[in-house]
Amino acid sequence: NMTRCYYLIRREEKPIKKILYVVVTMASLIIFSFCNFKLSLYFLKTLEKKDEDNRLKKQIIKIDKETIEEKEDIDFDKLKKVNDEIVGWINIPNTDIDYPITIHDDNEYYLTHSFDKDTSKHGSIFLHTYCKENMNNLKNIFIFGHNMKDGTMFNELKNYVKQDWYDKHKNINLIFEDKQFILEVFSAYSTNDTNSYQYIFDDDNDYKDYLDEIISKSKIQVEVLPPNTNEKIFTLYTCSYETKDARYFIHAKIKEVK
């Protein structure tokens, strides 16, 4: 009797195991298919973003070039027709950072909108809203952009903390309708210290303290002289995943104005 009971129990277990096997297999296939779908959608969005950027370049560039490096390259009348909140262009030679610069009444809008104001997880590269009225008076001009894991937008800024990468990408082109700035990076680091996020200063001493602090935080060795209190600086700002709530700060001074 005991033997028969054991046999019956074993026989009942087999269908249950088969059902569990089928359920687990089906669940795994569903999860795999969903992940594959999301991954495909992610890469599709990246391709769409790159196509969108290339279409804009072809639309507003004056001569046949792949990147925009000079003020004379851009037809600003056509650029303004795309979006009147586009105020300039940023280009870092020999990188994929080659984008229009926007500005809005707040610092939230272009986190979720592309340069043509379509909703986009990539957002746009944009100036701090304070620049709208005070750019000429600001000592530290912030430029924001997402650190996208697909390599677009400000993703490559993370490489500035590597000495060999910095050595090959010291200069940044900032192009506005009335002038072009050639910048030279003098400090680069990642931090969650909010002291680096300062753009208004009480006086020259306050500004000098800020400059000393951001230079001391830098992860790279530079030959360029540090800026003095009479000089304006630009700060490129994006998310960092090195520590919680960290950001990359890439500080650059004006090397040349065209």
PDB file of C-alpha atoms in Angstrom:
ATOM      1  CA  ASN A   1       0.000   0.000   0.000  1.00  0.00           C
ATOM      2  CA  MET A   2       2.777   2.404   0.856  1.00  0.00           C
ATOM      3  CA  THR A   3       4.473   1.608  -2.417  1.00  0.00           C
ATOM      4  CA  ARG A   4       1.261   2.244  -4.340  1.00  0.00           C
ATOM      5  CA  CYS A   5       0.667   5.579  -2.559  1.00  0.00           C
ATOM      6  CA  TYR A   6       4.222   6.693  -3.359  1.00  0.00           C
ATOM      7  CA  TYR A   7       3.715   5.716  -6.991  1.00  0.00           C
ATOM      8  CA  LEU A   8       0.450   7.693  -7.204  1.00  0.00           C
ATOM      9  CA  ILE A   9       2.046  10.771  -5.638  1.00  0.00           C
ATOM     10  CA  ARG A  10       4.980  10.616  -8.064  1.00  0.00           C
ATOM     11  CA  ARG A  11       2.577  10.213 -10.972  1.00  0.00           C
ATOM     12  CA  GLU A  12       0.618  13.296  -9.869  1.00  0.00           C
ATOM     13  CA  GLU A  13       3.824  15.321  -9.484  1.00  0.00           C
ATOM     14  CA  LYS A  14       4.857  14.845 -13.100  1.00  0.00           C
ATOM     15  CA  PRO A  15       1.922  16.818 -14.651  1.00  0.00           C
ATOM     16  CA  ILE A  16       2.501  19.595 -12.078  1.00  0.00           C
ATOM     17  CA  LYS A  17       6.189  19.788 -13.003  1.00  0.00           C
ATOM     18  CA  LYS A  18       5.289  19.886 -16.692  1.00  0.00           C
ATOM     19  CA  ILE A  19       2.825  22.709 -16.082  1.00  0.00           C
ATOM     20  CA  LEU A  20       5.375  24.650 -14.037  1.00  0.00           C
ATOM     21  CA  TYR A  21       7.986  24.121 -16.743  1.00  0.00           C
ATOM     22  CA  VAL A  22       5.613  25.428 -19.416  1.00  0.00           C
ATOM     23  CA  VAL A  23       4.609  28.430 -17.269  1.00  0.00           C
ATOM     24  CA  VAL A  24       8.214  29.347 -16.460  1.00  0.00           C
ATOM     25  CA  THR A  25       9.278  28.904 -20.093  1.00  0.00           C
ATOM     26  CA  MET A  26       6.389  31.056 -21.362  1.00  0.00           C
ATOM     27  CA  ALA A  27       7.080  33.735 -18.752  1.00  0.00           C
ATOM     28  CA  SER A  28      10.772  33.780 -19.708  1.00  0.00           C
ATOM     29  CA  LEU A  29       9.900  34.109 -23.390  1.00  0.00           C
ATOM     30  CA  ILE A  30       7.501  36.955 -22.661  1.00  0.00           C
ATOM     31  CA  ILE A  31      10.081  38.777 -20.545  1.00  0.00           C
ATOM     32  CA  PHE A  32      12.785  38.221 -23.169  1.00  0.00           C
ATOM     33  CA  SER A  33      10.505  39.427 -25.968  1.00  0.00           C
ATOM     34  CA  PHE A  34       9.510  42.509 -23.966  1.00  0.00           C
ATOM     35  CA  CYS A  35      13.135  43.380 -23.170  1.00  0.00           C
ATOM     36  CA  ASN A  36      14.092  42.847 -26.799  1.00  0.00           C
ATOM     37  CA  PHE A  37      11.231  45.112 -27.878  1.00  0.00           C
ATOM     38  CA  LYS A  38      12.271  47.848 -25.423  1.00  0.00           C
ATOM     39  CA  LEU A  39      15.896  47.591 -26.530  1.00  0.00           C
ATOM     40  CA  SER A  40      14.909  47.809 -30.201  1.00  0.00           C
ATOM     41  CA  LEU A  41      12.706  50.805 -29.440  1.00  0.00           C
ATOM     42  CA  TYR A  42      15.594  52.453 -27.572  1.00  0.00           C
ATOM     43  CA  PHE A  43      17.979  52.087 -30.514  1.00  0.00           C
ATOM     44  CA  LEU A  44      15.251  53.219 -32.920  1.00  0.00           C
ATOM     45  CA  LYS A  45      14.755  56.401 -30.895  1.00  0.00           C
ATOM     46  CA  THR A  46      18.522  56.988 -30.941  1.00  0.00           C
ATOM     47  CA  LEU A  47      18.637  56.621 -34.730  1.00  0.00           C
ATOM     48  CA  GLU A  48      15.657  58.939 -35.076  1.00  0.00           C
ATOM     49  CA  LYS A  49      17.416  61.512 -32.891  1.00  0.00           C
ATOM     50  CA  LYS A  50      20.592  61.374 -34.995  1.00  0.00           C
ATOM     51  CA  ASP A  51      18.577  61.627 -38.220  1.00  0.00           C
ATOM     52  CA  GLU A  52      16.730  64.616 -36.785  1.00  0.00           C
ATOM     53  CA  ASP A  53      19.999  66.362 -35.896  1.00  0.00           C
ATOM     54  CA  ASN A  54      21.473  65.659 -39.334  1.00  0.00           C
ATOM     55  CA  ARG A  55      18.367  67.040 -41.061  1.00  0.00           C
ATOM     56  CA  LEU A  56      18.682  70.258 -39.074  1.00  0.00           C
ATOM     57  CA  LYS A  57      22.352  70.623 -40.011  1.00  0.00           C
ATOM     58  CA  LYS A  58      21.572  70.153 -43.708  1.00  0.00           C
ATOM     59  CA  GLN A  59      18.775  72.689 -43.404  1.00  0.00           C
ATOM     60  CA  ILE A  60      20.721  75.508 -41.763  1.00  0.00           C
ATOM     61  CA  ILE A  61      24.351  74.943 -42.759  1.00  0.00           C
ATOM     62  CA  LYS A  62      25.592  77.269 -45.490  1.00  0.00           C
ATOM     63  CA  ILE A  63      28.256  75.023 -46.970  1.00  0.00           C
ATOM     64  CA  ASP A  64      28.700  71.287 -47.398  1.00  0.00           C
ATOM     65  CA  LYS A  65      30.228  70.245 -44.068  1.00  0.00           C
ATOM     66  CA  GLU A  66      29.502  67.466 -41.616  1.00  0.00           C
ATOM     67  CA  THR A  67      30.012  69.631 -38.534  1.00  0.00           C
ATOM     68  CA  ILE A  68      29.426  73.269 -37.660  1.00  0.00           C
ATOM     69  CA  GLU A  69      32.619  74.888 -36.405  1.00  0.00           C
ATOM     70  CA  GLU A  70      32.426  78.510 -37.585  1.00  0.00           C
ATOM     71  CA  LYS A  71      29.866  81.302 -37.232  1.00  0.00           C
ATOM     72  CA  GLU A  72      29.867  81.640 -40.998  1.00  0.00           C
ATOM     73  CA  ASP A  73      28.661  78.031 -41.339  1.00  0.00           C
ATOM     74  CA  ILE A  74      25.206  78.798 -39.926  1.00  0.00           C
ATOM     75  CA  ASP A  75      22.198  80.441 -41.529  1.00  0.00           C
ATOM     76  CA  PHE A  76      20.669  81.898 -38.364  1.00  0.00           C
ATOM     77  CA  ASP A  77      17.541  83.092 -40.206  1.00  0.00           C
ATOM     78  CA  LYS A  78      16.706  79.486 -41.071  1.00  0.00           C
ATOM     79  CA  LEU A  79      17.650  78.358 -37.572  1.00  0.00           C
ATOM     80  CA  LYS A  80      15.227  80.854 -36.000  1.00  0.00           C
ATOM     81  CA  LYS A  81      12.431  79.580 -38.255  1.00  0.00           C
ATOM     82  CA  VAL A  82      12.906  76.106 -36.773  1.00  0.00           C
ATOM     83  CA  ASN A  83      12.589  77.527 -33.241  1.00  0.00           C
ATOM     84  CA  ASP A  84      13.007  81.132 -32.153  1.00  0.00           C
ATOM     85  CA  GLU A  85      14.414  79.888 -28.826  1.00  0.00           C
ATOM     86  CA  ILE A  86      17.511  78.493 -30.532  1.00  0.00           C
ATOM     87  CA  VAL A  87      20.217  81.011 -29.669  1.00  0.00           C
ATOM     88  CA  GLY A  88      23.418  79.326 -30.797  1.00  0.00           C
ATOM     89  CA  TRP A  89      25.400  76.202 -31.494  1.00  0.00           C
ATOM     90  CA  ILE A  90      27.936  74.105 -29.575  1.00  0.00           C
ATOM     91  CA  ASN A  91      30.604  72.004 -31.234  1.00  0.00           C
ATOM     92  CA  ILE A  92      33.459  70.057 -29.674  1.00  0.00           C
ATOM     93  CA  PRO A  93      35.796  69.039 -32.518  1.00  0.00           C
ATOM     94  CA  ASN A  94      36.245  65.303 -33.126  1.00  0.00           C
ATOM     95  CA  THR A  95      33.266  64.365 -30.954  1.00  0.00           C
ATOM     96  CA  ASP A  96      29.542  63.850 -31.533  1.00  0.00           C
ATOM     97  CA  ILE A  97      28.744  66.989 -29.526  1.00  0.00           C
ATOM     98  CA  ASP A  98      27.471  69.195 -32.347  1.00  0.00           C
ATOM     99  CA  TYR A  99      24.093  70.636 -31.378  1.00  0.00           C
ATOM    100  CA  PRO A 100      21.934  73.751 -31.345  1.00  0.00           C
ATOM    101  CA  ILE A 101      21.695  75.629 -28.046  1.00  0.00           C
ATOM    102  CA  THR A 102      18.263  76.627 -26.785  1.00  0.00           C
ATOM    103  CA  ILE A 103      16.914  78.741 -23.919  1.00  0.00           C
ATOM    104  CA  HIS A 104      13.526  78.974 -22.205  1.00  0.00           C
ATOM    105  CA  ASP A 105      11.781  80.776 -19.371  1.00  0.00           C
ATOM    106  CA  ASP A 106      12.668  77.912 -17.033  1.00  0.00           C
ATOM    107  CA  ASN A 107      15.332  75.212 -16.775  1.00  0.00           C
ATOM    108  CA  GLU A 108      12.853  72.330 -17.034  1.00  0.00           C
ATOM    109  CA  TYR A 109      11.329  72.651 -20.494  1.00  0.00           C
ATOM    110  CA  TYR A 110      14.285  71.548 -22.622  1.00  0.00           C
ATOM    111  CA  LEU A 111      14.990  68.598 -20.366  1.00  0.00           C
ATOM    112  CA  THR A 112      12.021  66.947 -22.082  1.00  0.00           C
ATOM    113  CA  HIS A 113      11.783  68.777 -25.415  1.00  0.00           C
ATOM    114  CA  SER A 114      13.952  68.677 -28.511  1.00  0.00           C
ATOM    115  CA  PHE A 115      15.254  71.750 -30.333  1.00  0.00           C
ATOM    116  CA  ASP A 116      12.027  71.888 -32.385  1.00  0.00           C
ATOM    117  CA  LYS A 117       9.899  71.685 -29.201  1.00  0.00           C
ATOM    118  CA  ASP A 118       8.771  68.092 -29.746  1.00  0.00           C
ATOM    119  CA  THR A 119       8.575  65.941 -26.627  1.00  0.00           C
ATOM    120  CA  SER A 120      11.832  64.012 -26.327  1.00  0.00           C
ATOM    121  CA  LYS A 121      13.644  62.063 -23.612  1.00  0.00           C
ATOM    122  CA  HIS A 122      16.903  63.354 -25.129  1.00  0.00           C
ATOM    123  CA  GLY A 123      15.866  66.923 -24.471  1.00  0.00           C
ATOM    124  CA  SER A 124      18.097  69.682 -25.836  1.00  0.00           C
ATOM    125  CA  ILE A 125      21.322  71.451 -25.031  1.00  0.00           C
ATOM    126  CA  PHE A 126      20.248  74.667 -23.315  1.00  0.00           C
ATOM    127  CA  LEU A 127      21.505  77.755 -21.537  1.00  0.00           C
ATOM    128  CA  HIS A 128      20.535  78.579 -17.969  1.00  0.00           C
ATOM    129  CA  THR A 129      17.348  80.637 -18.089  1.00  0.00           C
ATOM    130  CA  TYR A 130      19.125  83.453 -16.264  1.00  0.00           C
ATOM    131  CA  CYS A 131      21.117  84.063 -19.454  1.00  0.00           C
ATOM    132  CA  LYS A 132      17.993  85.275 -21.215  1.00  0.00           C
ATOM    133  CA  GLU A 133      18.328  88.744 -19.733  1.00  0.00           C
ATOM    134  CA  ASN A 134      21.721  88.719 -18.032  1.00  0.00           C
ATOM    135  CA  MET A 135      24.155  86.764 -20.197  1.00  0.00           C
ATOM    136  CA  ASN A 136      26.515  89.679 -20.719  1.00  0.00           C
ATOM    137  CA  ASN A 137      26.697  90.336 -16.979  1.00  0.00           C
ATOM    138  CA  LEU A 138      27.122  86.743 -15.815  1.00  0.00           C
ATOM    139  CA  LYS A 139      30.566  85.529 -14.762  1.00  0.00           C
ATOM    140  CA  ASN A 140      29.656  81.841 -15.037  1.00  0.00           C
ATOM    141  CA  ILE A 141      27.377  80.720 -17.874  1.00  0.00           C
ATOM    142  CA  PHE A 142      25.880  77.258 -17.461  1.00  0.00           C
ATOM    143  CA  ILE A 143      25.052  75.031 -20.418  1.00  0.00           C
ATOM    144  CA  PHE A 144      22.986  71.924 -19.658  1.00  0.00           C
ATOM    145  CA  GLY A 145      22.409  68.646 -21.478  1.00  0.00           C
ATOM    146  CA  HIS A 146      21.478  65.057 -20.691  1.00  0.00           C
ATOM    147  CA  ASN A 147      24.103  62.351 -20.272  1.00  0.00           C
ATOM    148  CA  MET A 148      22.349  59.867 -22.564  1.00  0.00           C
ATOM    149  CA  LYS A 149      23.498  56.261 -22.333  1.00  0.00           C
ATOM    150  CA  ASP A 150      23.130  55.909 -26.109  1.00  0.00           C
ATOM    151  CA  GLY A 151      26.119  58.249 -26.508  1.00  0.00           C
ATOM    152  CA  THR A 152      24.202  61.344 -27.627  1.00  0.00           C
ATOM    153  CA  MET A 153      23.815  64.832 -26.165  1.00  0.00           C
ATOM    154  CA  PHE A 154      26.379  65.513 -23.381  1.00  0.00           C
ATOM    155  CA  ASN A 155      27.338  61.859 -22.856  1.00  0.00           C
ATOM    156  CA  GLU A 156      30.934  62.405 -23.989  1.00  0.00           C
ATOM    157  CA  LEU A 157      31.562  65.051 -21.329  1.00  0.00           C
ATOM    158  CA  LYS A 158      32.270  62.213 -18.898  1.00  0.00           C
ATOM    159  CA  ASN A 159      35.518  61.603 -20.784  1.00  0.00           C
ATOM    160  CA  TYR A 160      36.941  64.992 -19.795  1.00  0.00           C
ATOM    161  CA  VAL A 161      38.047  63.576 -16.444  1.00  0.00           C
ATOM    162  CA  LYS A 162      40.456  61.312 -18.367  1.00  0.00           C
ATOM    163  CA  GLN A 163      43.747  63.053 -19.070  1.00  0.00           C
ATOM    164  CA  ASP A 164      44.380  61.490 -22.493  1.00  0.00           C
ATOM    165  CA  TRP A 165      40.899  62.419 -23.703  1.00  0.00           C
ATOM    166  CA  TYR A 166      41.168  65.960 -22.419  1.00  0.00           C
ATOM    167  CA  ASP A 167      44.537  66.381 -24.152  1.00  0.00           C
ATOM    168  CA  LYS A 168      42.830  65.722 -27.514  1.00  0.00           C
ATOM    169  CA  HIS A 169      39.689  67.797 -26.873  1.00  0.00           C
ATOM    170  CA  LYS A 170      40.813  70.948 -25.074  1.00  0.00           C
ATOM    171  CA  ASN A 171      38.796  73.384 -27.171  1.00  0.00           C
ATOM    172  CA  ILE A 172      35.057  73.976 -27.451  1.00  0.00           C
ATOM    173  CA  ASN A 173      33.293  76.090 -30.075  1.00  0.00           C
ATOM    174  CA  LEU A 174      30.333  78.189 -28.955  1.00  0.00           C
ATOM    175  CA  ILE A 175      28.640  80.015 -31.797  1.00  0.00           C
ATOM    176  CA  PHE A 176      26.083  82.786 -31.399  1.00  0.00           C
ATOM    177  CA  GLU A 177      24.587  85.039 -34.030  1.00  0.00           C
ATOM    178  CA  ASP A 178      26.778  88.012 -33.185  1.00  0.00           C
ATOM    179  CA  LYS A 179      29.997  86.245 -32.119  1.00  0.00           C
ATOM    180  CA  GLN A 180      31.860  82.978 -31.692  1.00  0.00           C
ATOM    181  CA  PHE A 181      33.753  81.888 -28.601  1.00  0.00           C
ATOM    182  CA  ILE A 182      36.587  79.409 -28.737  1.00  0.00           C
ATOM    183  CA  LEU A 183      36.849  78.033 -25.232  1.00  0.00           C
ATOM    184  CA  GLU A 184      39.605  76.090 -23.514  1.00  0.00           C
ATOM    185  CA  VAL A 185      38.792  73.662 -20.714  1.00  0.00           C
ATOM    186  CA  PHE A 186      40.705  74.346 -17.487  1.00  0.00           C
ATOM    187  CA  SER A 187      38.868  72.113 -14.993  1.00  0.00           C
ATOM    188  CA  ALA A 188      36.838  68.894 -15.161  1.00  0.00           C
ATOM    189  CA  TYR A 189      35.421  66.681 -12.431  1.00  0.00           C
ATOM    190  CA  SER A 190      32.374  64.872 -11.065  1.00  0.00           C
ATOM    191  CA  THR A 191      30.842  65.881  -7.749  1.00  0.00           C
ATOM    192  CA  ASN A 192      27.621  66.004  -5.782  1.00  0.00           C
ATOM    193  CA  ASP A 193      28.821  69.146  -4.018  1.00  0.00           C
ATOM    194  CA  THR A 194      26.319  71.883  -4.870  1.00  0.00           C
ATOM    195  CA  ASN A 195      28.931  74.608  -4.297  1.00  0.00           C
ATOM    196  CA  SER A 196      30.057  74.127  -7.897  1.00  0.00           C
ATOM    197  CA  TYR A 197      26.618  75.161  -9.076  1.00  0.00           C
ATOM    198  CA  GLN A 198      27.050  78.898  -8.635  1.00  0.00           C
ATOM    199  CA  TYR A 199      26.484  81.578 -11.241  1.00  0.00           C
ATOM    200  CA  ILE A 200      25.872  84.721  -9.151  1.00  0.00           C
ATOM    201  CA  PHE A 201      28.688  86.175  -7.042  1.00  0.00           C
ATOM    202  CA  ASP A 202      28.645  88.853  -4.387  1.00  0.00           C
ATOM    203  CA  ASP A 203      31.920  90.409  -5.515  1.00  0.00           C
ATOM    204  CA  ASP A 204      35.318  89.620  -7.039  1.00  0.00           C
ATOM    205  CA  ASN A 205      36.490  87.928  -3.862  1.00  0.00           C
ATOM    206  CA  ASP A 206      33.505  85.587  -3.944  1.00  0.00           C
ATOM    207  CA  TYR A 207      34.225  84.813  -7.586  1.00  0.00           C
ATOM    208  CA  LYS A 208      37.920  84.260  -6.824  1.00  0.00           C
ATOM    209  CA  ASP A 209      37.017  81.786  -4.074  1.00  0.00           C
ATOM    210  CA  TYR A 210      34.792  79.935  -6.515  1.00  0.00           C
ATOM    211  CA  LEU A 211      37.528  79.743  -9.162  1.00  0.00           C
ATOM    212  CA  ASP A 212      40.034  78.449  -6.616  1.00  0.00           C
ATOM    213  CA  GLU A 213      37.582  75.788  -5.478  1.00  0.00           C
ATOM    214  CA  ILE A 214      36.676  74.444  -8.933  1.00  0.00           C
ATOM    215  CA  ILE A 215      40.344  74.334  -9.933  1.00  0.00           C
ATOM    216  CA  SER A 216      41.183  72.358  -6.805  1.00  0.00           C
ATOM    217  CA  LYS A 217      38.467  69.802  -7.682  1.00  0.00           C
ATOM    218  CA  SER A 218      39.780  69.167 -11.190  1.00  0.00           C
ATOM    219  CA  LYS A 219      40.887  65.664 -12.202  1.00  0.00           C
ATOM    220  CA  ILE A 220      43.110  66.802 -15.077  1.00  0.00           C
ATOM    221  CA  GLN A 221      46.445  68.546 -15.495  1.00  0.00           C
ATOM    222  CA  VAL A 222      46.238  71.648 -17.702  1.00  0.00           C
ATOM    223  CA  GLU A 223      48.730  74.088 -19.139  1.00  0.00           C
ATOM    224  CA  VAL A 224      46.265  76.929 -19.631  1.00  0.00           C
ATOM    225  CA  LEU A 225      46.454  79.715 -17.058  1.00  0.00           C
ATOM    226  CA  PRO A 226      43.508  79.837 -14.666  1.00  0.00           C
ATOM    227  CA  PRO A 227      40.964  82.578 -15.325  1.00  0.00           C
ATOM    228  CA  ASN A 228      41.138  85.775 -13.301  1.00  0.00           C
ATOM    229  CA  THR A 229      38.195  87.624 -11.775  1.00  0.00           C
ATOM    230  CA  ASN A 230      37.790  89.799 -14.872  1.00  0.00           C
ATOM    231  CA  GLU A 231      37.205  86.799 -17.090  1.00  0.00           C
ATOM    232  CA  LYS A 232      33.935  85.092 -17.851  1.00  0.00           C
ATOM    233  CA  ILE A 233      33.773  81.285 -17.771  1.00  0.00           C
ATOM    234  CA  PHE A 234      31.393  78.713 -19.239  1.00  0.00           C
ATOM    235  CA  THR A 235      30.359  75.542 -17.408  1.00  0.00           C
ATOM    236  CA  LEU A 236      29.062  72.463 -19.219  1.00  0.00           C
ATOM    237  CA  TYR A 237      26.877  70.464 -16.862  1.00  0.00           C
ATOM    238  CA  THR A 238      25.442  66.953 -17.084  1.00  0.00           C
ATOM    239  CA  CYS A 239      24.526  63.974 -14.909  1.00  0.00           C
ATOM    240  CA  SER A 240      27.230  61.722 -13.528  1.00  0.00           C
ATOM    241  CA  TYR A 241      26.670  58.159 -12.388  1.00  0.00           C
ATOM    242  CA  GLU A 242      29.903  57.951 -10.382  1.00  0.00           C
ATOM    243  CA  THR A 243      28.153  58.732  -7.086  1.00  0.00           C
ATOM    244  CA  LYS A 244      24.607  59.489  -5.968  1.00  0.00           C
ATOM    245  CA  ASP A 245      23.256  62.839  -7.224  1.00  0.00           C
ATOM    246  CA  ALA A 246      26.611  63.673  -8.835  1.00  0.00           C
ATOM    247  CA  ARG A 247      27.118  65.909 -11.856  1.00  0.00           C
ATOM    248  CA  TYR A 248      29.971  66.465 -14.285  1.00  0.00           C
ATOM    249  CA  PHE A 249      31.295  70.016 -14.314  1.00  0.00           C
ATOM    250  CA  ILE A 250      33.423  71.001 -17.302  1.00  0.00           C
ATOM    251  CA  HIS A 251      34.701  74.557 -16.831  1.00  0.00           C
ATOM    252  CA  ALA A 252      36.171  76.485 -19.755  1.00  0.00           C
ATOM    253  CA  LYS A 253      37.572  79.972 -20.237  1.00  0.00           C
ATOM    254  CA  ILE A 254      37.480  82.131 -23.341  1.00  0.00           C
ATOM    255  CA  LYS A 255      40.519  81.538 -25.522  1.00  0.00           C
ATOM    256  CA  GLU A 256      39.452  83.577 -28.539  1.00  0.00           C
ATOM    257  CA  VAL A 257      36.465  85.630 -29.706  1.00  0.00           C
ATOM    258  CA  LYS A 258      35.598  85.857 -33.398  1.00  0.00           C
TER     259      LYS A 258
END
